[in-house]
């Protein structure tokens, strides 16, 4: 079993001031300002970017210190507000798109219902223009069905009296 | 002064579904406007005897088997004032009888406005936007307008040529006849006096997906749907 053991160096390296100073911090914003919790994109000296979460409840985190050397708290507040506005705008747009899709589906369903009504021979061939117009003007499926039923009943009555 | 003739033009080509829906449209127009003049451009082999009671004029000679056969048909209208209707529309109101009032005396052609929120493509470039919906419009027969309609077809065909220069415009615009009309109206020299139907214009061409607020409390006169692909053949 010992042959399977892999030797790993699991020691933790403290972020040195030197490493911190070579990093660039981009677009920091508060995740929770009261808890001093910040989200920031860190650009490494090799150009690679990574999204980092910095928590600094006791004011000792070197990354937080470095961020605050580049940005004022007002800058971070402004970034936070901008992000919130963007998110709200996206939510609003998504809701509008969803509402538009729902409206389209509803309109299509109503149109298809009218088409189907006029495929019924008794309605298609009816001379009752008034009721045919009412079917065409209907604003809901229920209305289409109600007028279609009335028209067919009248057609049946007419057939019976003929 | 002689009375000007007024009528609707409907076109169905290539797919028989367009023919079937064109009849649905014509029946709906007749229900609200029994004395309407309706000319139908379609293929001879599709025409059924009862179509001659629905349409008062059927043109089959020379109609191209082309998805935009409508552009070919427009300058062959028999009417002094024509209301062109896409085949995928349905009439829902008796105000259709007053559609002619929407073309002012000082205009040659009027359109409803495109709604960017409901269109696949309207913006072509900064400051250049296709604003006319080409599925419904009313036009006057005169030299300038007939010339415009003729150019609409030939230019649309040219737009599909491989060496056609799309300039800085999106490639997607190529398939839209709206793009052709936009170019002709914006950069053409036909001298056509064109404009928009006054609001609430949406009631004359209420495209599926439009917001009901667009109607401003009025009723839909013409509803514009989309024929599902499986119903086209």
Short mmCIF file of C-alpha atoms in Angstrom, two decimals:
data_model
loop_
_atom_site.label_atom_id
_atom_site.label_comp_id
_atom_site.label_asym_id
_atom_site.label_seq_id
_atom_site.Cartn_x
_atom_site.Cartn_y
_atom_site.Cartn_z
CA UNK A 1 0.00 0.00 0.00
CA UNK A 2 2.83 2.36 0.73
CA UNK A 3 3.82 2.23 -2.96
CA UNK A 4 0.63 4.05 -3.81
CA UNK A 5 1.37 6.98 -1.53
CA UNK A 6 2.06 10.20 -3.41
CA UNK A 7 4.31 12.76 -1.88
CA UNK A 8 2.61 16.18 -2.04
CA UNK A 9 3.77 19.50 -0.74
CA UNK A 10 0.65 20.80 0.95
CA UNK A 11 2.25 23.69 2.76
CA UNK A 12 0.53 27.09 2.40
CA UNK A 13 2.57 30.01 1.15
CA UNK A 14 1.80 33.39 2.65
CA UNK A 15 1.13 36.03 -0.01
CA UNK A 16 4.12 38.29 0.14
CA UNK A 17 3.98 42.07 -0.24
CA UNK A 18 6.15 41.70 -3.36
CA UNK A 19 3.75 39.31 -5.13
CA UNK A 20 0.77 41.49 -4.16
CA UNK A 21 2.37 44.60 -5.57
CA UNK A 22 2.86 42.98 -8.98
CA UNK A 23 -0.79 42.09 -9.33
CA UNK A 24 -3.40 44.35 -10.87
CA UNK A 25 -6.86 44.56 -9.32
CA UNK A 26 -9.67 45.23 -11.73
CA UNK A 27 -13.28 46.23 -11.16
CA UNK A 28 -13.60 45.60 -7.43
CA UNK A 29 -17.10 45.65 -5.97
CA UNK A 30 -18.67 44.84 -2.65
CA UNK A 31 -20.30 41.51 -2.12
CA UNK A 32 -21.06 42.58 1.42
CA UNK A 33 -19.64 45.88 2.53
CA UNK A 34 -20.57 45.45 6.19
CA UNK A 35 -18.50 42.24 6.33
CA UNK A 36 -15.73 43.80 4.20
CA UNK A 37 -16.26 41.17 1.55
CA UNK A 38 -15.02 42.19 -1.90
CA UNK A 39 -15.09 40.57 -5.35
CA UNK A 40 -12.30 41.58 -7.68
CA UNK A 41 -10.64 40.43 -10.89
CA UNK A 42 -6.93 39.87 -10.28
CA UNK A 43 -4.61 40.19 -13.23
CA UNK A 44 -1.45 38.20 -12.56
CA UNK A 45 1.98 39.33 -13.77
CA UNK A 46 1.74 36.65 -16.52
CA UNK A 47 -1.45 38.31 -17.83
CA UNK A 48 -3.86 35.66 -16.55
CA UNK A 49 -7.08 36.87 -14.94
CA UNK A 50 -8.94 35.27 -12.11
CA UNK A 51 -11.98 36.28 -10.12
CA UNK A 52 -11.21 36.49 -6.43
CA UNK A 53 -13.23 36.85 -3.30
CA UNK A 54 -11.47 38.85 -0.60
CA UNK A 55 -12.73 38.85 2.98
CA UNK A 56 -11.11 41.20 5.39
CA UNK A 57 -13.13 41.45 8.59
CA UNK A 58 -10.10 42.35 10.73
CA UNK A 59 -8.28 44.61 8.27
CA UNK A 60 -5.20 42.41 7.76
CA UNK A 61 -5.75 40.87 4.31
CA UNK A 62 -2.88 42.05 2.04
CA UNK A 63 -5.04 41.74 -1.07
CA UNK A 64 -7.62 44.07 0.47
CA UNK A 65 -4.87 46.53 1.38
CA UNK A 66 -3.54 46.39 -2.18
CA UNK A 67 -7.02 46.96 -3.65
CA UNK A 68 -7.54 49.97 -1.40
CA UNK A 69 -4.24 51.41 -2.57
CA UNK A 70 -5.54 51.36 -6.15
CA UNK A 71 -9.17 52.31 -5.44
CA UNK A 72 -10.99 54.52 -2.99
CA UNK A 73 -14.03 53.18 -1.17
CA UNK A 74 -16.10 55.57 -3.29
CA UNK A 75 -14.72 53.92 -6.45
CA UNK A 76 -15.73 50.51 -5.11
CA UNK A 77 -19.17 51.82 -4.10
CA UNK A 78 -19.63 53.21 -7.63
CA UNK A 79 -18.56 49.89 -9.20
CA UNK A 80 -20.99 48.07 -6.92
CA UNK A 81 -23.86 50.37 -7.91
CA UNK A 82 -22.98 50.04 -11.60
CA UNK A 83 -23.02 46.24 -11.31
CA UNK A 84 -26.36 46.32 -9.52
CA UNK A 85 -27.83 48.60 -12.18
CA UNK A 86 -26.54 46.29 -14.92
CA UNK A 87 -27.99 43.25 -13.18
CA UNK A 88 -31.35 44.97 -12.69
CA UNK A 89 -31.37 46.01 -16.34
CA UNK A 90 -30.68 42.39 -17.40
CA UNK A 91 -33.47 41.10 -15.17
CA UNK A 92 -35.83 43.72 -16.63
CA UNK A 93 -34.86 42.75 -20.18
CA UNK A 94 -35.31 39.04 -19.43
CA UNK A 95 -38.75 39.72 -17.97
CA UNK A 96 -39.73 41.78 -21.02
CA UNK A 97 -38.56 38.99 -23.31
CA UNK A 98 -40.51 36.44 -21.31
CA UNK A 99 -43.64 38.64 -21.34
CA UNK A 100 -43.24 39.13 -25.09
CA UNK A 101 -42.93 35.37 -25.64
CA UNK A 102 -46.00 34.76 -23.50
CA UNK A 103 -47.97 37.42 -25.37
CA UNK A 104 -46.91 35.91 -28.69
CA UNK A 105 -47.94 32.41 -27.60
CA UNK A 106 -51.30 33.75 -26.41
CA UNK A 107 -51.92 35.64 -29.65
CA UNK A 108 -50.95 32.58 -31.69
CA UNK A 109 -53.31 30.37 -29.70
CA UNK A 110 -56.18 32.81 -30.24
CA UNK A 111 -55.44 33.05 -33.96
CA UNK A 112 -55.28 29.26 -34.33
CA UNK A 113 -58.58 28.96 -32.48
CA UNK A 114 -60.21 31.37 -34.95
CA UNK A 115 -58.71 29.43 -37.87
CA UNK A 116 -60.09 26.19 -36.49
CA UNK A 117 -63.51 27.76 -35.96
CA UNK A 118 -63.64 28.79 -39.62
CA UNK A 119 -62.64 25.31 -40.71
CA UNK A 120 -65.93 23.99 -39.27
CA UNK A 121 -68.23 23.60 -42.29
CA UNK A 122 -71.27 25.00 -40.47
CA UNK A 123 -69.36 28.19 -39.66
CA UNK A 124 -67.44 28.48 -42.91
CA UNK A 125 -70.58 28.18 -45.04
CA UNK A 126 -72.86 30.18 -42.73
CA UNK A 127 -74.43 33.36 -44.10
CA UNK A 128 -74.68 34.80 -40.60
CA UNK A 129 -72.17 37.57 -41.18
CA UNK A 130 -72.89 39.24 -37.85
CA UNK A 131 -71.84 36.22 -35.79
CA UNK A 132 -68.93 35.42 -38.10
CA UNK A 133 -67.65 38.94 -37.50
CA UNK A 134 -68.01 38.45 -33.76
CA UNK A 135 -65.91 35.30 -33.95
CA UNK A 136 -63.26 37.16 -35.92
CA UNK A 137 -63.25 40.06 -33.46
CA UNK A 138 -63.02 37.85 -30.38
CA UNK A 139 -60.27 38.74 -27.93
CA UNK A 140 -60.07 35.40 -26.15
CA UNK A 141 -60.39 31.72 -26.97
CA UNK A 142 -63.43 31.53 -24.70
CA UNK A 143 -65.13 34.26 -26.74
CA UNK A 144 -64.36 32.45 -30.02
CA UNK A 145 -65.83 29.23 -28.65
CA UNK A 146 -68.92 30.96 -27.27
CA UNK A 147 -69.76 32.76 -30.54
CA UNK A 148 -68.93 29.65 -32.59
CA UNK A 149 -71.37 27.63 -30.48
CA UNK A 150 -74.10 30.27 -30.80
CA UNK A 151 -73.62 30.40 -34.57
CA UNK A 152 -73.80 26.62 -34.92
CA UNK A 153 -76.92 26.49 -32.76
CA UNK A 154 -78.57 29.09 -34.95
CA UNK A 155 -77.56 27.13 -38.05
CA UNK A 156 -79.12 23.99 -36.54
CA UNK A 157 -82.30 25.92 -35.71
CA UNK A 158 -82.44 27.23 -39.26
CA UNK A 159 -81.97 23.71 -40.63
CA UNK A 160 -84.81 22.47 -38.41
CA UNK A 161 -87.23 25.17 -39.59
CA UNK A 162 -86.31 24.77 -43.30
CA UNK B 1 -63.42 63.73 -61.96
CA UNK B 2 -63.55 59.97 -62.37
CA UNK B 3 -63.76 57.82 -59.28
CA UNK B 4 -60.46 56.20 -58.39
CA UNK B 5 -60.48 52.42 -58.23
CA UNK B 6 -59.42 50.92 -54.93
CA UNK B 7 -58.57 47.34 -54.12
CA UNK B 8 -56.45 44.82 -52.30
CA UNK B 9 -53.61 42.79 -53.76
CA UNK B 10 -52.68 39.42 -52.31
CA UNK B 11 -49.93 37.19 -53.68
CA UNK B 12 -49.24 33.49 -53.15
CA UNK B 13 -46.34 31.73 -54.80
CA UNK B 14 -43.90 28.81 -54.41
CA UNK B 15 -45.56 27.12 -51.40
CA UNK B 16 -49.20 26.11 -51.51
CA UNK B 17 -49.60 27.09 -47.86
CA UNK B 18 -49.45 30.72 -48.95
CA UNK B 19 -52.35 30.04 -51.35
CA UNK B 20 -54.47 28.46 -48.58
CA UNK B 21 -53.78 31.28 -46.13
CA UNK B 22 -54.38 33.91 -48.82
CA UNK B 23 -57.92 32.52 -49.14
CA UNK B 24 -58.38 32.62 -45.38
CA UNK B 25 -57.37 36.28 -45.50
CA UNK B 26 -59.66 37.10 -48.42
CA UNK B 27 -62.62 35.40 -46.69
CA UNK B 28 -61.98 37.48 -43.58
CA UNK B 29 -61.81 40.70 -45.61
CA UNK B 30 -65.08 39.77 -47.38
CA UNK B 31 -66.82 39.15 -44.04
CA UNK B 32 -66.21 42.79 -43.08
CA UNK B 33 -66.10 44.39 -46.51
CA UNK B 34 -68.29 42.38 -48.90
CA UNK B 35 -67.85 44.76 -51.83
CA UNK B 36 -64.04 44.86 -51.57
CA UNK B 37 -62.05 44.52 -54.78
CA UNK B 38 -59.47 41.80 -54.32
CA UNK B 39 -56.90 40.78 -56.90
CA UNK B 40 -55.04 37.55 -56.33
CA UNK B 41 -51.73 36.72 -57.98
CA UNK B 42 -51.01 33.00 -57.84
CA UNK B 43 -50.13 29.90 -59.88
CA UNK B 44 -52.73 28.59 -62.31
CA UNK B 45 -52.61 24.98 -61.13
CA UNK B 46 -53.63 25.99 -57.62
CA UNK B 47 -56.73 27.93 -58.60
CA UNK B 48 -60.03 26.27 -57.71
CA UNK B 49 -63.37 27.21 -59.32
CA UNK B 50 -64.77 28.73 -56.11
CA UNK B 51 -61.82 31.14 -55.97
CA UNK B 52 -63.55 33.21 -58.63
CA UNK B 53 -66.32 34.04 -56.18
CA UNK B 54 -63.85 34.95 -53.45
CA UNK B 55 -61.55 37.07 -55.61
CA UNK B 56 -62.83 39.36 -58.31
CA UNK B 57 -59.61 39.14 -60.27
CA UNK B 58 -57.10 36.28 -60.43
CA UNK B 59 -53.81 36.74 -62.24
CA UNK B 60 -51.76 33.66 -63.05
CA UNK B 61 -49.96 34.62 -66.24
CA UNK B 62 -46.25 35.20 -65.89
CA UNK B 63 -46.13 35.02 -62.12
CA UNK B 64 -42.63 33.93 -61.11
CA UNK B 65 -42.11 30.96 -58.82
CA UNK B 66 -40.27 33.12 -56.37
CA UNK B 67 -40.54 33.68 -52.66
CA UNK B 68 -40.82 37.42 -53.38
CA UNK B 69 -43.30 37.13 -56.26
CA UNK B 70 -45.16 39.93 -54.47
CA UNK B 71 -42.51 42.37 -55.67
CA UNK B 72 -43.15 41.29 -59.26
CA UNK B 73 -46.90 41.73 -58.83
CA UNK B 74 -47.00 45.16 -57.22
CA UNK B 75 -46.69 47.27 -60.37
CA UNK B 76 -49.29 45.10 -62.08
CA UNK B 77 -52.07 46.19 -59.77
CA UNK B 78 -55.29 47.00 -61.62
CA UNK B 79 -56.25 49.66 -59.05
CA UNK B 80 -55.53 53.39 -58.77
CA UNK B 81 -55.05 52.90 -55.04
CA UNK B 82 -53.84 49.54 -53.79
CA UNK B 83 -53.60 48.05 -50.35
CA UNK B 84 -51.06 45.26 -50.41
CA UNK B 85 -51.63 42.49 -47.86
CA UNK B 86 -49.22 39.69 -46.99
CA UNK B 87 -50.95 36.31 -47.31
CA UNK B 88 -50.39 35.56 -43.62
CA UNK B 89 -52.84 38.16 -42.35
CA UNK B 90 -56.42 38.04 -41.16
CA UNK B 91 -58.99 40.80 -41.05
CA UNK B 92 -60.71 41.36 -37.71
CA UNK B 93 -62.62 44.63 -38.06
CA UNK B 94 -65.02 46.50 -40.36
CA UNK B 95 -62.70 49.53 -40.33
CA UNK B 96 -60.97 47.72 -43.18
CA UNK B 97 -63.51 49.57 -45.35
CA UNK B 98 -61.80 52.84 -44.37
CA UNK B 99 -58.25 51.71 -45.05
CA UNK B 100 -58.11 54.06 -48.07
CA UNK B 101 -58.35 57.08 -45.79
CA UNK B 102 -54.91 56.19 -44.42
CA UNK B 103 -53.23 57.30 -47.66
CA UNK B 104 -53.16 61.11 -47.59
CA UNK B 105 -53.67 62.96 -50.88
CA UNK B 106 -50.11 64.27 -50.83
CA UNK B 107 -48.51 60.82 -50.40
CA UNK B 108 -47.71 58.07 -52.89
CA UNK B 109 -47.15 55.26 -50.43
CA UNK B 110 -47.57 54.76 -46.68
CA UNK B 111 -46.29 52.03 -44.39
CA UNK B 112 -46.74 50.97 -40.81
CA UNK B 113 -43.63 51.24 -38.65
CA UNK B 114 -41.42 48.32 -37.80
CA UNK B 115 -41.23 47.57 -34.09
CA UNK B 116 -37.57 46.79 -33.27
CA UNK B 117 -38.61 44.77 -30.21
CA UNK B 118 -40.51 42.41 -32.47
CA UNK B 119 -38.34 42.32 -35.58
CA UNK B 120 -35.39 40.09 -36.41
CA UNK B 121 -33.47 42.98 -37.92
CA UNK B 122 -34.15 46.70 -38.10
CA UNK B 123 -30.86 48.44 -37.31
CA UNK B 124 -28.41 48.32 -40.22
CA UNK B 125 -25.76 50.71 -38.95
CA UNK B 126 -25.46 53.77 -36.73
CA UNK B 127 -28.24 56.09 -37.85
CA UNK B 128 -29.48 53.67 -40.49
CA UNK B 129 -32.57 51.72 -39.60
CA UNK B 130 -35.23 49.89 -41.61
CA UNK B 131 -38.37 51.52 -40.27
CA UNK B 132 -41.01 50.51 -42.83
CA UNK B 133 -42.88 47.24 -42.43
CA UNK B 134 -43.26 45.81 -45.92
CA UNK B 135 -46.01 43.30 -45.20
CA UNK B 136 -48.77 45.88 -45.49
CA UNK B 137 -48.80 49.21 -47.30
CA UNK B 138 -51.08 51.42 -49.35
CA UNK B 139 -49.88 52.98 -52.58
CA UNK B 140 -51.04 55.13 -55.43
CA UNK B 141 -50.65 54.14 -59.04
CA UNK B 142 -48.48 56.78 -60.71
CA UNK B 143 -45.25 56.75 -62.66
CA UNK B 144 -42.97 57.23 -59.66
CA UNK B 145 -44.60 54.52 -57.56
CA UNK B 146 -44.80 52.00 -60.39
CA UNK B 147 -41.14 52.69 -61.09
CA UNK B 148 -40.33 52.12 -57.42
CA UNK B 149 -42.22 48.83 -57.38
CA UNK B 150 -40.48 47.64 -60.53
CA UNK B 151 -37.11 48.53 -59.04
CA UNK B 152 -38.03 46.79 -55.80
CA UNK B 153 -38.19 43.46 -57.64
CA UNK B 154 -35.12 43.92 -59.86
CA UNK B 155 -33.05 45.30 -56.99
CA UNK B 156 -34.11 42.46 -54.72
CA UNK B 157 -32.94 39.97 -57.35
CA UNK B 158 -29.67 41.91 -57.70
CA UNK B 159 -29.25 41.82 -53.92
CA UNK B 160 -28.95 38.03 -54.17
CA UNK B 161 -26.20 38.08 -56.78
CA UNK B 162 -22.89 36.75 -55.40
CA UNK B 163 -21.00 39.89 -56.42
CA UNK B 164 -23.54 42.25 -54.84
CA UNK B 165 -21.79 44.68 -52.55
CA UNK B 166 -23.47 44.64 -49.14
CA UNK B 167 -21.17 47.50 -48.08
CA UNK B 168 -21.12 47.80 -44.29
CA UNK B 169 -24.59 46.32 -43.86
CA UNK B 170 -25.24 43.03 -42.06
CA UNK B 171 -25.17 39.97 -44.31
CA UNK B 172 -28.51 38.94 -42.83
CA UNK B 173 -30.12 41.97 -44.45
CA UNK B 174 -29.67 40.40 -47.90
CA UNK B 175 -32.73 38.17 -47.56
CA UNK B 176 -35.09 40.96 -46.54
CA UNK B 177 -37.11 42.84 -49.15
CA UNK B 178 -37.43 45.49 -46.44
CA UNK B 179 -33.72 46.17 -46.91
CA UNK B 180 -34.25 46.67 -50.65
CA UNK B 181 -37.12 49.06 -50.07
CA UNK B 182 -35.13 50.92 -47.41
CA UNK B 183 -32.25 51.44 -49.85
CA UNK B 184 -34.60 52.59 -52.60
CA UNK B 185 -36.38 55.06 -50.33
CA UNK B 186 -33.21 56.29 -48.63
CA UNK B 187 -30.75 56.45 -51.50
CA UNK B 188 -32.97 56.02 -54.57
CA UNK B 189 -34.06 58.77 -56.91
CA UNK B 190 -37.58 57.69 -57.72
CA UNK B 191 -39.11 60.84 -56.26
CA UNK B 192 -41.76 58.88 -54.42
CA UNK B 193 -43.54 60.73 -51.64
CA UNK B 194 -43.67 58.21 -48.82
CA UNK B 195 -44.59 58.24 -45.17
CA UNK B 196 -46.04 56.34 -42.27
CA UNK B 197 -49.62 55.58 -41.44
CA UNK B 198 -50.67 57.75 -38.52
CA UNK B 199 -50.75 56.18 -35.06
CA UNK B 200 -52.06 53.85 -33.92
CA UNK B 201 -50.66 52.37 -37.13
CA UNK B 202 -50.27 49.00 -35.40
CA UNK B 203 -53.99 48.30 -35.76
CA UNK B 204 -53.58 48.02 -39.54
CA UNK B 205 -50.77 45.51 -39.31
CA UNK B 206 -50.74 44.02 -35.84
CA UNK B 207 -47.86 41.60 -36.04
CA UNK B 208 -47.87 38.65 -33.69
CA UNK B 209 -45.83 39.70 -30.65
CA UNK B 210 -46.72 43.40 -30.74
CA UNK B 211 -47.65 44.93 -27.41
CA UNK B 212 -51.39 45.58 -27.09
CA UNK B 213 -50.56 49.11 -25.85
CA UNK B 214 -49.59 49.87 -29.46
CA UNK B 215 -53.30 49.85 -30.29
CA UNK B 216 -53.92 52.86 -28.03
CA UNK B 217 -57.36 51.57 -27.13
CA UNK B 218 -58.42 50.80 -30.70
CA UNK B 219 -59.17 47.39 -32.23
CA UNK B 220 -56.97 45.30 -34.48
CA UNK B 221 -58.07 45.62 -38.10
CA UNK B 222 -55.50 43.26 -39.61
CA UNK B 223 -53.68 40.64 -37.59
CA UNK B 224 -50.36 39.48 -39.03
CA UNK B 225 -49.33 35.99 -38.02
CA UNK B 226 -46.54 33.71 -39.18
CA UNK B 227 -47.39 30.56 -41.09
CA UNK B 228 -45.74 27.59 -39.37
CA UNK B 229 -43.20 25.80 -41.59
CA UNK B 230 -45.19 22.55 -41.48
CA UNK B 231 -48.26 24.32 -42.87
CA UNK B 232 -46.50 25.85 -45.87
CA UNK B 233 -46.52 22.81 -48.16
#
